[in-house]
C-alpha positions as YAML, in Angstrom:
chain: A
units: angstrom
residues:
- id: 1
  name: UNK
  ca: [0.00, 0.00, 0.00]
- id: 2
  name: UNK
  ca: [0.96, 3.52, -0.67]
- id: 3
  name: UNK
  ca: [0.15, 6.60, 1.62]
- id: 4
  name: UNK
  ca: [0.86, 10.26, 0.39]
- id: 5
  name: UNK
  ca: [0.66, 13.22, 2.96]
- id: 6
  name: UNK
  ca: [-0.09, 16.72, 2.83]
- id: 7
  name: UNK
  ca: [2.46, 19.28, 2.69]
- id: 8
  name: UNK
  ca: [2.57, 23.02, 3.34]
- id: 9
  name: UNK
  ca: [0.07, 24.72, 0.72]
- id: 10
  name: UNK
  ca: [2.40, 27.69, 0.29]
- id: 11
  name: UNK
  ca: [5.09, 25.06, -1.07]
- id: 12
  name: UNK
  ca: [2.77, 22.32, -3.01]
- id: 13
  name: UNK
  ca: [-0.44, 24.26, -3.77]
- id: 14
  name: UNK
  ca: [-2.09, 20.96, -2.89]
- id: 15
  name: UNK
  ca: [-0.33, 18.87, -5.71]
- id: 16
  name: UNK
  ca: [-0.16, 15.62, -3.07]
- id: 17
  name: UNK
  ca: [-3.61, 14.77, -4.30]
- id: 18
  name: UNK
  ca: [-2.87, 15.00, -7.49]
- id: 19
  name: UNK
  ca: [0.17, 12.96, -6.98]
- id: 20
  name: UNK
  ca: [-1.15, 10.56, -4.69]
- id: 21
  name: UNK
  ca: [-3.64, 9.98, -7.18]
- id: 22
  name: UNK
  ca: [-1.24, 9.14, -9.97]
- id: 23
  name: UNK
  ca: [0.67, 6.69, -8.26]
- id: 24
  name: UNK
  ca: [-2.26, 4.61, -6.50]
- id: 25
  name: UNK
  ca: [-2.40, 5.87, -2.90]
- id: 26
  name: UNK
  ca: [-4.87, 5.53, -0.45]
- id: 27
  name: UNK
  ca: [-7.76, 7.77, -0.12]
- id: 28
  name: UNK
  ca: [-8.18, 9.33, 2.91]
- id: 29
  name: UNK
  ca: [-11.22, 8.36, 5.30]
- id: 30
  name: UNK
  ca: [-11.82, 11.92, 6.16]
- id: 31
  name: UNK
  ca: [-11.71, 14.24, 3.14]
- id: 32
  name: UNK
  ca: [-11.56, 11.22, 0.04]
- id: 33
  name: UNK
  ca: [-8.45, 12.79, -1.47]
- id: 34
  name: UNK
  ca: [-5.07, 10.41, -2.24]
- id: 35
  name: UNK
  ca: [-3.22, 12.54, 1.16]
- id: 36
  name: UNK
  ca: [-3.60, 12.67, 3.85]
- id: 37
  name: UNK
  ca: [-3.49, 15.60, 6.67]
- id: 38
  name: UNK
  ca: [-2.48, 12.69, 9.33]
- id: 39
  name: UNK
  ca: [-1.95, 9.14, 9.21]
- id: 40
  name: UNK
  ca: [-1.92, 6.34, 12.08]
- id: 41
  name: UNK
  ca: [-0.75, 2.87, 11.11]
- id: 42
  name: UNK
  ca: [-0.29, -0.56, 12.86]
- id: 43
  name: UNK
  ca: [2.38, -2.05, 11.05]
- id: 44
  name: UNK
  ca: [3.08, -5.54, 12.71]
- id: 45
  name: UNK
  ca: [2.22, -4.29, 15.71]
- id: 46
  name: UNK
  ca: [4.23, -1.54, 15.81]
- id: 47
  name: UNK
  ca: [2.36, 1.87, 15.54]
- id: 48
  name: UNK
  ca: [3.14, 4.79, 13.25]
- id: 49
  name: UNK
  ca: [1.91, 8.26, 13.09]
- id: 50
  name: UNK
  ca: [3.07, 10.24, 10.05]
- id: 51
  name: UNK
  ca: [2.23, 13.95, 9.82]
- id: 52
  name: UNK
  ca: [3.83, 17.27, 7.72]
- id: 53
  name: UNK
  ca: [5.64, 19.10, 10.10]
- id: 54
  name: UNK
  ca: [6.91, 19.39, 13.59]
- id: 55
  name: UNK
  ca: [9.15, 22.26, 15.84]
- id: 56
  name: UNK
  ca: [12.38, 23.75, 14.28]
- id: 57
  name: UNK
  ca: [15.33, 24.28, 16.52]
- id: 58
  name: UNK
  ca: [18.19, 26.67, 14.87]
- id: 59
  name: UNK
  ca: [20.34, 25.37, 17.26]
- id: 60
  name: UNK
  ca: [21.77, 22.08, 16.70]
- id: 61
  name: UNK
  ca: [22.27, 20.34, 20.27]
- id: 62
  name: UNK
  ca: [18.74, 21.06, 21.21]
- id: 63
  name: UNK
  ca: [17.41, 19.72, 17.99]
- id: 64
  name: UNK
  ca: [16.66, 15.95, 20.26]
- id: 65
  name: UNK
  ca: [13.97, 18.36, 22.13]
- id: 66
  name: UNK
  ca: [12.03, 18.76, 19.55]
- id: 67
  name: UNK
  ca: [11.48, 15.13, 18.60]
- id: 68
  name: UNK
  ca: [11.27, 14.25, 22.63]
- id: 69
  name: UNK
  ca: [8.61, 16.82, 22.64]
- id: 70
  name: UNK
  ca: [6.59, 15.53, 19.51]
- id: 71
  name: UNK
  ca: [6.96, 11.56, 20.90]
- id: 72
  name: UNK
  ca: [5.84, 12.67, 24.48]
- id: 73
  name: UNK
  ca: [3.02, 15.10, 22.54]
- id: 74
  name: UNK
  ca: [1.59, 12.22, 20.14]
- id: 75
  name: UNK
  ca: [1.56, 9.64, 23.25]
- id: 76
  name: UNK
  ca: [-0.35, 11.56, 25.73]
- id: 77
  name: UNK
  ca: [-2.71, 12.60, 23.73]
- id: 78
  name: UNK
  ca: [-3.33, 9.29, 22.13]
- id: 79
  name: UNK
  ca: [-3.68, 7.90, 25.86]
- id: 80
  name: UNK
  ca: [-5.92, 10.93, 27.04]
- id: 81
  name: UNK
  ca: [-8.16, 9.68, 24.36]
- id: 82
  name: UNK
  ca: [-8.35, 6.21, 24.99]
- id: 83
  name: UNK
  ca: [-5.85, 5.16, 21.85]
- id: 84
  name: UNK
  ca: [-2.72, 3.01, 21.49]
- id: 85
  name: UNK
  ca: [0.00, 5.80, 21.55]
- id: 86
  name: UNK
  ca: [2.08, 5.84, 18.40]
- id: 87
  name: UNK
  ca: [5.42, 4.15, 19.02]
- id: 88
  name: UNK
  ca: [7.29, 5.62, 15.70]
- id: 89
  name: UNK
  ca: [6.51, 9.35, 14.75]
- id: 90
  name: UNK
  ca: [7.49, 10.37, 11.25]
- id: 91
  name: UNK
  ca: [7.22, 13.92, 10.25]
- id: 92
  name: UNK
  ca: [8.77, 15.92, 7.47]
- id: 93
  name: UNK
  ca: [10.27, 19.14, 5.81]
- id: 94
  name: UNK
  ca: [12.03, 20.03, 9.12]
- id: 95
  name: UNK
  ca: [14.59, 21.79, 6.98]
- id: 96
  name: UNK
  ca: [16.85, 19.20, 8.43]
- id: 97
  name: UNK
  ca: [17.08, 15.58, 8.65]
- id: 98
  name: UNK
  ca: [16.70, 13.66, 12.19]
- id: 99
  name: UNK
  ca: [16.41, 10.90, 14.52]
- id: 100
  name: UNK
  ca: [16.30, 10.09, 17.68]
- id: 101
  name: UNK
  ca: [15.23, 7.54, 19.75]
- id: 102
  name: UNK
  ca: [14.16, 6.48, 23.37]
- id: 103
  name: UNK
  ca: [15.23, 2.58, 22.90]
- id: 104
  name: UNK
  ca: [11.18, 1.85, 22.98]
- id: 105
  name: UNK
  ca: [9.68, 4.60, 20.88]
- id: 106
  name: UNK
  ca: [11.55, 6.68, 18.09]
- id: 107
  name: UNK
  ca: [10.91, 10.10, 15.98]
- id: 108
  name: UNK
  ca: [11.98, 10.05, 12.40]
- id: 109
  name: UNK
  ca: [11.95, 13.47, 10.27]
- id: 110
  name: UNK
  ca: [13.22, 14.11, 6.89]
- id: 111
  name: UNK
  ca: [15.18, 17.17, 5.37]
- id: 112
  name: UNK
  ca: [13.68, 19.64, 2.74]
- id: 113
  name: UNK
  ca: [13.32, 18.65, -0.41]
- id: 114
  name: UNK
  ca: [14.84, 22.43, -1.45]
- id: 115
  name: UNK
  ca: [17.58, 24.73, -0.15]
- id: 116
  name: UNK
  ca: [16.54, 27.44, 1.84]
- id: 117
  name: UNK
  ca: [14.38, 29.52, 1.00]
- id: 118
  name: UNK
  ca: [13.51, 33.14, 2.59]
- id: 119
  name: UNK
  ca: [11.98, 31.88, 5.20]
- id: 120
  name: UNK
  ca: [14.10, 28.98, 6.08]
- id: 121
  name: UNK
  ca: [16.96, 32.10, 6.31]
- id: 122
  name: UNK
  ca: [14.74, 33.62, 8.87]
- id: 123
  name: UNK
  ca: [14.03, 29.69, 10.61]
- id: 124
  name: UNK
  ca: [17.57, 28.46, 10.51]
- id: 125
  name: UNK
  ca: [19.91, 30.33, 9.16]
- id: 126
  name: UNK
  ca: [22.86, 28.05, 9.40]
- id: 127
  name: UNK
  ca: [21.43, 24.77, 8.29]
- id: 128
  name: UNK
  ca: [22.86, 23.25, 6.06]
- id: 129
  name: UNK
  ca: [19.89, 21.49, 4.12]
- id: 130
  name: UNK
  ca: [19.94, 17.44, 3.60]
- id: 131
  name: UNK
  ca: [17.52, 16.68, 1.29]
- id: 132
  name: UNK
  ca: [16.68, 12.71, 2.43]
- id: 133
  name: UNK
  ca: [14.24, 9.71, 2.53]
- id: 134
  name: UNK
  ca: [13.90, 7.04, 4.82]
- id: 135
  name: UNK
  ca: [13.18, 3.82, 4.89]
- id: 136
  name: UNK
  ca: [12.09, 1.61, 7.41]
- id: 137
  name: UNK
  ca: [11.68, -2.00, 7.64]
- id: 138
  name: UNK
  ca: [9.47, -3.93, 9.99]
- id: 139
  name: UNK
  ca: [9.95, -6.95, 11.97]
- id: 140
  name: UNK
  ca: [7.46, -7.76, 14.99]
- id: 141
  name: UNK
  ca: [6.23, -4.79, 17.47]
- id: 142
  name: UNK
  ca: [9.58, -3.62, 17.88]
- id: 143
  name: UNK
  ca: [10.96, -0.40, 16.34]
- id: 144
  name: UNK
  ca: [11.97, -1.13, 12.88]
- id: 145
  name: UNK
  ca: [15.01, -1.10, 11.42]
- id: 146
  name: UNK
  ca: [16.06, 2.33, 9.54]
- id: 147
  name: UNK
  ca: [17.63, 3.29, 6.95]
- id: 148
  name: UNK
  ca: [18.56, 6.82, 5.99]
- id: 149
  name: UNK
  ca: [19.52, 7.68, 2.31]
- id: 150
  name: UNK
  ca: [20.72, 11.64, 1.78]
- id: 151
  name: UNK
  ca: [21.40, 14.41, -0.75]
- id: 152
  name: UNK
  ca: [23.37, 17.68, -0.03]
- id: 153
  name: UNK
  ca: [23.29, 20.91, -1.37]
- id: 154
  name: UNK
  ca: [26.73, 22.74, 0.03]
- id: 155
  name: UNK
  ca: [26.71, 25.71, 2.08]
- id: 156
  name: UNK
  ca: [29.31, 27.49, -0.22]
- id: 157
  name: UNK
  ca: [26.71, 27.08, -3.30]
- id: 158
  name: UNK
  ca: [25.21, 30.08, -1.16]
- id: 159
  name: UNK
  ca: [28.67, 31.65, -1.29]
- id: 160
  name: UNK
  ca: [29.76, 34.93, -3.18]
- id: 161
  name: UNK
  ca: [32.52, 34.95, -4.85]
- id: 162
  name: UNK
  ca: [34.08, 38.51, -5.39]
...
């Protein structure tokens, strides 16, 4: 199965859809569209939220708050409402990529798919973006296996030479 989600508007104009559409995924439940706003999936057990976006940090060694705060986020409010928590949150467009991981839950986000643009400057200035994918691979309910595949586009591409 194939599941496409929703980006930022400003960035996609809502092209997931149409995407999602041309290469067979899903329909959503809520709005019928081939994206999807969120996503919660039990894959062997092993339960996965995927969502857009999630906090920015523009300073490198606190990044690990920001995916301790989205875990701890996603799994109280799944247990205030009665649900299994998610044990794997994906997110992307972070305008870097990330991991990090508690040894029993983990928090996966990947980097742009584009260099900075105007607002990134303003977000985090001295990223260095890492356009990447990932791919995980499931075996049981435990935390599956991940692998991380990146591009780069060089800090001194921003340079100018005089």
């Amino acid at each position: 199965r194939t599941y496409m989600i929703r980006g930022t508007e400003c960035h996609t104009n809502g092209a997931e859809a149409t995407v999602g559409k041309m290469i067979g995924a899903e329909r959503c439940d809520v709005h019928g569209q081939h994206a999807w706003d969120y996503l919660k999936l039990d894959v062997d057990g092993c339960v996965v939220s995927f969502a857009h976006h999630m906090p920015c940090s523009t300073r490198k060694g606190l990044q690990a708050s920001a995916h301790s705060a989205i875990l701890d986020d996603e799994c109280l409010r799944a247990l205030d409402a009665g649900q299994v928590p998610a044990r794997v949150v994906c997110r992307a467009h972070r305008h870097e990529h990330g991991q990090w991981s508690t040894g029993s839950t983990m928090s996966l986000v990947t980097g742009p798919w584009q260099g900075l643009t105007r607002f990134g400057w303003k977000a985090v200035p001295s990223a260095v973006p890492k356009p990447s994918a990932i791919l995980m691979s499931f075996e049981g309910d435990i935390l599956p296996k991940v692998d991380c595949f990146f591009g780069r586009i060089k800090k001194d591409d921003y340079k100018v030479k005089i």
